[in-house]
PDB file of C-alpha atoms in Angstrom:
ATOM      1  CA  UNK A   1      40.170 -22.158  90.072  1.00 94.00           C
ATOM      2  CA  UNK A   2      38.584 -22.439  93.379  1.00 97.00           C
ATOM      3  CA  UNK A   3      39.437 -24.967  95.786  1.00 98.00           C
ATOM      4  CA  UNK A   4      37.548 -26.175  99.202  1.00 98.00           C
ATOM      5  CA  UNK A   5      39.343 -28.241 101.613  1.00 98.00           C
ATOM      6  CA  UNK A   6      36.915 -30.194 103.827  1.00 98.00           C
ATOM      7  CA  UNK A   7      37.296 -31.980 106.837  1.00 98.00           C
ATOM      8  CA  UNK A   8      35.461 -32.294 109.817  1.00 98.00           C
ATOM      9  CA  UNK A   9      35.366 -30.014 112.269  1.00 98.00           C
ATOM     10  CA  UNK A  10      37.206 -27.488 110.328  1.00 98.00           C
ATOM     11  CA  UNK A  11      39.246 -26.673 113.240  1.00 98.00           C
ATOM     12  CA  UNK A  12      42.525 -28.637 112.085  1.00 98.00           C
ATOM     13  CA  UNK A  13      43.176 -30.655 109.045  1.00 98.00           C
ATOM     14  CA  UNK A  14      41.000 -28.204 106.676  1.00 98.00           C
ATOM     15  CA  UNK A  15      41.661 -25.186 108.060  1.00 98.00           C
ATOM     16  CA  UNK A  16      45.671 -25.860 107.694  1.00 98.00           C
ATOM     17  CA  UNK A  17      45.617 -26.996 104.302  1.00 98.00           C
ATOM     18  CA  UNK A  18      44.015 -23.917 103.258  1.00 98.00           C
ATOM     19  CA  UNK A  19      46.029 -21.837 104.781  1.00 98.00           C
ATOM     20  CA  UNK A  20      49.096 -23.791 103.556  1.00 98.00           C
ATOM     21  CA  UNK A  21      47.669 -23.572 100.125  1.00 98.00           C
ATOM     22  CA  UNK A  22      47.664 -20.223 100.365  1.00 98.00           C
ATOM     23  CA  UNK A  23      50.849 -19.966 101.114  1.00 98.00           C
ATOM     24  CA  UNK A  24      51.857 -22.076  98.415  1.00 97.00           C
ATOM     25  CA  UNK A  25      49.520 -20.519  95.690  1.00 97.00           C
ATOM     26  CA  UNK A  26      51.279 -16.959  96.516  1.00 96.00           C
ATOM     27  CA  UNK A  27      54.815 -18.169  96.229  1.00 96.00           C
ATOM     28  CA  UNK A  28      54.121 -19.809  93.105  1.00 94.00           C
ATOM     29  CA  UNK A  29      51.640 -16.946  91.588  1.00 94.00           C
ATOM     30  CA  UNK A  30      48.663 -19.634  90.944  1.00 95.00           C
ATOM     31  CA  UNK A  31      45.402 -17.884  90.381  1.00 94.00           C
ATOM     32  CA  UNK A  32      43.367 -20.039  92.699  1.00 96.00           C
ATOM     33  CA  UNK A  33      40.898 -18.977  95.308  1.00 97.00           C
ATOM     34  CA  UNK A  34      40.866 -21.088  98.168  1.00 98.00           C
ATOM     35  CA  UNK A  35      38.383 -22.356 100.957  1.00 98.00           C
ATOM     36  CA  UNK A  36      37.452 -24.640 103.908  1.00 98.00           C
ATOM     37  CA  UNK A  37      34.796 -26.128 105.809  1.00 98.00           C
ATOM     38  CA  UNK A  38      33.624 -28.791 107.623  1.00 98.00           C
ATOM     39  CA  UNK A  39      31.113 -31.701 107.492  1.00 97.00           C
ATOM     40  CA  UNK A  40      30.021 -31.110 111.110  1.00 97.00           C
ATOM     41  CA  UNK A  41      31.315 -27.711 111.702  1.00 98.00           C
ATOM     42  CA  UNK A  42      30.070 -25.176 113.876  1.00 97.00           C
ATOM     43  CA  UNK A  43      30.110 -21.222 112.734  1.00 98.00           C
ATOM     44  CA  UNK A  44      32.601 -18.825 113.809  1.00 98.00           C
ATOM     45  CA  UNK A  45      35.033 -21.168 116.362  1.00 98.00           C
ATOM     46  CA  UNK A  46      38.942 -20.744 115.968  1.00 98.00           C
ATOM     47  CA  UNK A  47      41.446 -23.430 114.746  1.00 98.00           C
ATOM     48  CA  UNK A  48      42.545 -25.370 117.581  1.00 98.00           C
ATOM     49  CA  UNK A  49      45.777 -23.643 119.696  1.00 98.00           C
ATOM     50  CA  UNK A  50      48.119 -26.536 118.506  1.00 98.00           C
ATOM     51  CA  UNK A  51      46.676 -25.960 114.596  1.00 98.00           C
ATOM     52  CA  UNK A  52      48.182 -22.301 115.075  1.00 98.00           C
ATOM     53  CA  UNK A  53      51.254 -23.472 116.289  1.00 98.00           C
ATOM     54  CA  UNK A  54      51.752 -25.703 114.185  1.00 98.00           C
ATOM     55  CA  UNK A  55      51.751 -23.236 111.060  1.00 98.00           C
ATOM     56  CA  UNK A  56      53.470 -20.822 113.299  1.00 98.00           C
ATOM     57  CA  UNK A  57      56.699 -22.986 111.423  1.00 96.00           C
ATOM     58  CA  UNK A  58      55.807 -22.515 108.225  1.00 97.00           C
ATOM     59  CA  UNK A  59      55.459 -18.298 108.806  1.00 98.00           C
ATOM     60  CA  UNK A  60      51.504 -19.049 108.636  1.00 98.00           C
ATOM     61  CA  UNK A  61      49.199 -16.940 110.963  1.00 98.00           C
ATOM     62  CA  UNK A  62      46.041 -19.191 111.389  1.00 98.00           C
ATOM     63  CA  UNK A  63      45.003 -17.298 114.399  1.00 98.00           C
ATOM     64  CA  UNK A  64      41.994 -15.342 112.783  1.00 97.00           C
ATOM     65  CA  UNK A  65      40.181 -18.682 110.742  1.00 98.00           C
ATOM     66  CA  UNK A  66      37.161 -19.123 112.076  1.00 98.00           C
ATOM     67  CA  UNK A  67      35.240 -22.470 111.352  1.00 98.00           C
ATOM     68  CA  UNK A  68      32.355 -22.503 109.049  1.00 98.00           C
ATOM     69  CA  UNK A  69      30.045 -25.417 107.632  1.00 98.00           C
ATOM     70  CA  UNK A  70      30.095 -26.993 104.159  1.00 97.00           C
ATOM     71  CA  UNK A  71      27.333 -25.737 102.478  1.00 96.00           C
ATOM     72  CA  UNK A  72      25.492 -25.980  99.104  1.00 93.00           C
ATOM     73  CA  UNK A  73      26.523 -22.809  98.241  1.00 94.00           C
ATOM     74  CA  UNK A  74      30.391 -23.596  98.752  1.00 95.00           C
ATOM     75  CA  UNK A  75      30.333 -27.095  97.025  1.00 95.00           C
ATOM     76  CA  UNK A  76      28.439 -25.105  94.150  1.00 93.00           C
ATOM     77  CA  UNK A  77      31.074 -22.603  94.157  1.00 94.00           C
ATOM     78  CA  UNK A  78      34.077 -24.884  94.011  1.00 95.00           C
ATOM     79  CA  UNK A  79      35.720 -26.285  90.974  1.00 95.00           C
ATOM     80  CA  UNK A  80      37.985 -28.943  93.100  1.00 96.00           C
ATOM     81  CA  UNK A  81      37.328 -29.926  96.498  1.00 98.00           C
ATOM     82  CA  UNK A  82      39.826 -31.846  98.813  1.00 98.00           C
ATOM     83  CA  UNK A  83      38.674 -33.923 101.470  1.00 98.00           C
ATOM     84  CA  UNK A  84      41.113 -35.340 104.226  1.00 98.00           C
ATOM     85  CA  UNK A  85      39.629 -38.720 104.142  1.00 98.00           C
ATOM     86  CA  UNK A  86      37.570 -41.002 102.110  1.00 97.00           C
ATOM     87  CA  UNK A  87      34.496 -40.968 104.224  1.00 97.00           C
ATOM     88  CA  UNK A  88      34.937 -37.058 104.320  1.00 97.00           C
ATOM     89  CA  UNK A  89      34.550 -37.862  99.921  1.00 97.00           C
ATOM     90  CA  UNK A  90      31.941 -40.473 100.266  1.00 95.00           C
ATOM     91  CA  UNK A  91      29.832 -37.976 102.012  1.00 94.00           C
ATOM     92  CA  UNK A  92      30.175 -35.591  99.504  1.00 96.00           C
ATOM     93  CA  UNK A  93      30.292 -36.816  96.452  1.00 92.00           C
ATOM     94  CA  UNK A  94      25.981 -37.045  96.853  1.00 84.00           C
ATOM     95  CA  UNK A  95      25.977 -33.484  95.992  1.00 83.00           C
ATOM     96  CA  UNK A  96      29.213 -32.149  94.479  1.00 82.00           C
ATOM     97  CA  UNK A  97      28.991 -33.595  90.961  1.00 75.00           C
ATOM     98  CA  UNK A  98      31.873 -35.787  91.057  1.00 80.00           C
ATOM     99  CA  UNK A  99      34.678 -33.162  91.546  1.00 93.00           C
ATOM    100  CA  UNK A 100      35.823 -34.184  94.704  1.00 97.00           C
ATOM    101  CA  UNK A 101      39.196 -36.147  95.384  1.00 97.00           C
ATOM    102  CA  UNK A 102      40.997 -37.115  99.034  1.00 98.00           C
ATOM    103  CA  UNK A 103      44.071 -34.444  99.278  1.00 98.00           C
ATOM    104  CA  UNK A 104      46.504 -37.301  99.406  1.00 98.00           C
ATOM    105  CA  UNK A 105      44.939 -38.810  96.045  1.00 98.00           C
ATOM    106  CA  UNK A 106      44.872 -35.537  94.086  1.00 97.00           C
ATOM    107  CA  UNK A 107      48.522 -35.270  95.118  1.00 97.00           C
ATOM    108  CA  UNK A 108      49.122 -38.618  93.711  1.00 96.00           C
ATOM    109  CA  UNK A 109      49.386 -40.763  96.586  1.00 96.00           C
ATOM    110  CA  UNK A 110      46.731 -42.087  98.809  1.00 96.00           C
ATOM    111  CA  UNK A 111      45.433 -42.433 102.194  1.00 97.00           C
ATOM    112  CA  UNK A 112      43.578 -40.124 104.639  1.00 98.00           C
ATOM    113  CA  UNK A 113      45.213 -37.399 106.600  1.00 98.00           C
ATOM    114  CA  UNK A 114      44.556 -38.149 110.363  1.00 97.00           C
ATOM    115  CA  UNK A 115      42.743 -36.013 112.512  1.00 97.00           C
ATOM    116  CA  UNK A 116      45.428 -34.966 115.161  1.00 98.00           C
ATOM    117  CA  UNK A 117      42.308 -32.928 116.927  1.00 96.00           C
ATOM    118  CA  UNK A 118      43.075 -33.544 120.725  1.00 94.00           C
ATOM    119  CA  UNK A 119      46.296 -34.461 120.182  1.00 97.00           C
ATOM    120  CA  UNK A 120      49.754 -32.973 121.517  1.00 98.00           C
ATOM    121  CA  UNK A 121      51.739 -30.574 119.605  1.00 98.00           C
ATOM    122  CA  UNK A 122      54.163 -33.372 117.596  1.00 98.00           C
ATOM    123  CA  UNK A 123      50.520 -35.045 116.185  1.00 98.00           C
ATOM    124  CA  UNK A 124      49.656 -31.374 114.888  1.00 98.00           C
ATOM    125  CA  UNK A 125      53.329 -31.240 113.600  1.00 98.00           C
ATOM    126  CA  UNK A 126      53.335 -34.207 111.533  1.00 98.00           C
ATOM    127  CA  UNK A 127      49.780 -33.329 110.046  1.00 98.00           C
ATOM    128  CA  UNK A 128      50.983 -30.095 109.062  1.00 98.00           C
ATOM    129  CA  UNK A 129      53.815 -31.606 107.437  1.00 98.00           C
ATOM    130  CA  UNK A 130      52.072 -34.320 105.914  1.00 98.00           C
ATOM    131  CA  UNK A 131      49.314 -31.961 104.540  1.00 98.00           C
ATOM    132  CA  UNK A 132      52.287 -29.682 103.293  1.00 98.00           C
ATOM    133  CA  UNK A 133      54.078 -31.983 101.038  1.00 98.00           C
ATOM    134  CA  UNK A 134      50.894 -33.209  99.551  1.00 98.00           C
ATOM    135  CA  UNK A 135      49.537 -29.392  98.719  1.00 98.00           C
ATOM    136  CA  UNK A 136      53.402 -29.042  96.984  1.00 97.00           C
ATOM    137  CA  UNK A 137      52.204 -31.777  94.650  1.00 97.00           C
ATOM    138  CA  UNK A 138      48.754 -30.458  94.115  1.00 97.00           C
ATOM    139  CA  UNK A 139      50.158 -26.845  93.437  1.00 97.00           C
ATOM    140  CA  UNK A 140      52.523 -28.607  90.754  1.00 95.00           C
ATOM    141  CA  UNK A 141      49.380 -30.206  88.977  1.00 93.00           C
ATOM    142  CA  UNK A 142      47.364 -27.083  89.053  1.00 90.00           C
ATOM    143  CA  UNK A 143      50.452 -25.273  87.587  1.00 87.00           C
ATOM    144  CA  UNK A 144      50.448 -28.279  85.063  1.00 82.00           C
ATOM    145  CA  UNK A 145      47.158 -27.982  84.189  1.00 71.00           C
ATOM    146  CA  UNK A 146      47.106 -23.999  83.774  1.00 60.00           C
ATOM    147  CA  UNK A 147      50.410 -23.957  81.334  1.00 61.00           C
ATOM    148  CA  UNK A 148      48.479 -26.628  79.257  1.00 65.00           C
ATOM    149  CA  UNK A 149      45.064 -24.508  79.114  1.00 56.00           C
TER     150      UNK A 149
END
């Protein structure tokens, strides 16, 4: 399965998730390849300093990302893709052929995750953890989903 996390910049929210999912697809053994992008991203910029401290906690090296676009290529590419808010989805669902959910509403809940860009270490902390707990609840349905295939 191939997932795409969008947000963006893909400097923060996007970038995190992925590399909590990751994380999270590893420790769990789910066959899942994942990605991330941005709506307005630039090429090749790092995640923001408090974005790689933030996952510093969590054992997570985000040091080498480096921000890349969404692209018709990637959105043909992806089976799922996660958006951090619903104007991030109402953009894309124009051109992804209806596979594309918020993160907190393919976790089960709903809600946007907000963009802690500019924001002080505690903002990054709390989007980390908030992006975290949802991605435990998407791994859970893509484990679901793959013991039911």
């Amino acid at each position: 399965m191939n997932i795409l996390f969008v947000c963006t910049g893909n400097t923060c929210r996007s970038a995190m998730a992925s590399a909590i999912m990751n994380k999270i697809a590893a420790e769990n053994d789910l066959d899942v390849r994942i990605e991330s992008a941005g709506i307005f991203a630039e090429e090749g910029q790092r995640a923001s300093d408090n974005a790689v401290k933030a996952l510093e906690k969590y054992n997570i090296d985000l040091s080498q990302h480096r921000t890349k676009p969404v692209s018709e290529d990637i959105i043909k590419q992806s089976d799922i893709i996660l958006t951090m808010t619903a104007a991030h989805k109402q953009i894309l669902e124009l051109t992804s052929g209806g596979n594309v959910y918020t993160l907190l509403e393919f976790s089960g809940s709903s809600g946007d995750i907000s963009d802690p860009y500019g924001g002080d270490l505690d903002e990054y902390d709390e989007c980390a953890c908030e992006i975290y707990d949802a991605l435990v609840d998407v791994a859970e349905k893509i484990s679901d989903v793959k013991s039911n295939d």
